[in-house]
């Protein structure tokens, strides 16, 4: 037996087990000579501990070795395996802790991503709601600089445009020029209509702006185009869709492709698609709709 195995837990402590765990010999007296294994916690007689009476007495009287741990034969045999297992267990524990941390981080990231997306969706929804009655009119010439009633001049132009789109009798509409006046540029006009159906009527009527008599536009408003008041997200989506449309027209050599309700579809003859809703309510100058 090695010195470290030999020592301590000598029998000055109270012996709970009445017998040696190996040979089952009964211990005698209040302080029998035996060792307590620091791993299995069983008690062992001197013979089974491989310690002579003489050595035991020395150990007992020597304070330096008195508290060194003792391990029985059985535990000494399995100790390397136990140590190995303890190491493996410790490594597993570290891995689990690392996974738990990663999971926790991921959960937090995911939560903030979801919260951000929800927030974004709510903001987008609100913005669309705020714009749902609006249309944007492009290329309406600015009133003359010397005019004393610019708002009144714009109102006359708007009424004429709406008349041309065959939208007469629209009530409760309001309008404003967007941005500050700048030289040479006709600012956009945002018109807020009284209802969503009024908006669709106007958007649907934009094709009349480019009606032709022979090869000539029938109205002075042929350069006007009217779009829904889109959010930034909708504008980006629309722009991407237009790029995709041009690409597909070239690739598929098909000029009958159009954008209809946020999708690229083939133009059908004499359909509603042709006449009113080609792009989502957008008409473009120089691209007259077929009447
Ligand atoms: Zn024994
Ligand atoms: Zn033991």
mmCIF file of C-alpha atoms in Angstrom, residues 238 241-243 245 257-265 273 277-280:
data_model
loop_
_atom_site.group_PDB
_atom_site.id
_atom_site.type_symbol
_atom_site.label_atom_id
_atom_site.label_comp_id
_atom_site.label_asym_id
_atom_site.label_seq_id
_atom_site.Cartn_x
_atom_site.Cartn_y
_atom_site.Cartn_z
ATOM 1 C CA UNK A 238 -42.437 48.184 -57.350
ATOM 2 C CA UNK A 241 -40.779 44.341 -60.058
ATOM 3 C CA UNK A 242 -40.249 46.731 -62.991
ATOM 4 C CA UNK A 243 -36.618 45.630 -63.340
ATOM 5 C CA UNK A 245 -40.383 42.800 -65.918
ATOM 6 C CA UNK A 257 -45.849 40.874 -70.114
ATOM 7 C CA UNK A 258 -47.204 43.421 -67.687
ATOM 8 C CA UNK A 259 -47.343 43.985 -63.959
ATOM 9 C CA UNK A 260 -50.732 43.276 -62.516
ATOM 10 C CA UNK A 261 -51.464 43.351 -58.800
ATOM 11 C CA UNK A 262 -47.831 42.924 -57.795
ATOM 12 C CA UNK A 263 -47.258 40.067 -60.227
ATOM 13 C CA UNK A 264 -45.840 39.743 -63.719
ATOM 14 C CA UNK A 265 -48.508 38.313 -65.993
ATOM 15 C CA UNK A 273 -55.913 43.972 -66.956
ATOM 16 C CA UNK A 277 -54.989 48.011 -63.481
ATOM 17 C CA UNK A 278 -51.864 47.252 -65.492
ATOM 18 C CA UNK A 279 -49.330 48.214 -62.876
ATOM 19 C CA UNK A 280 -50.847 48.564 -59.438
#
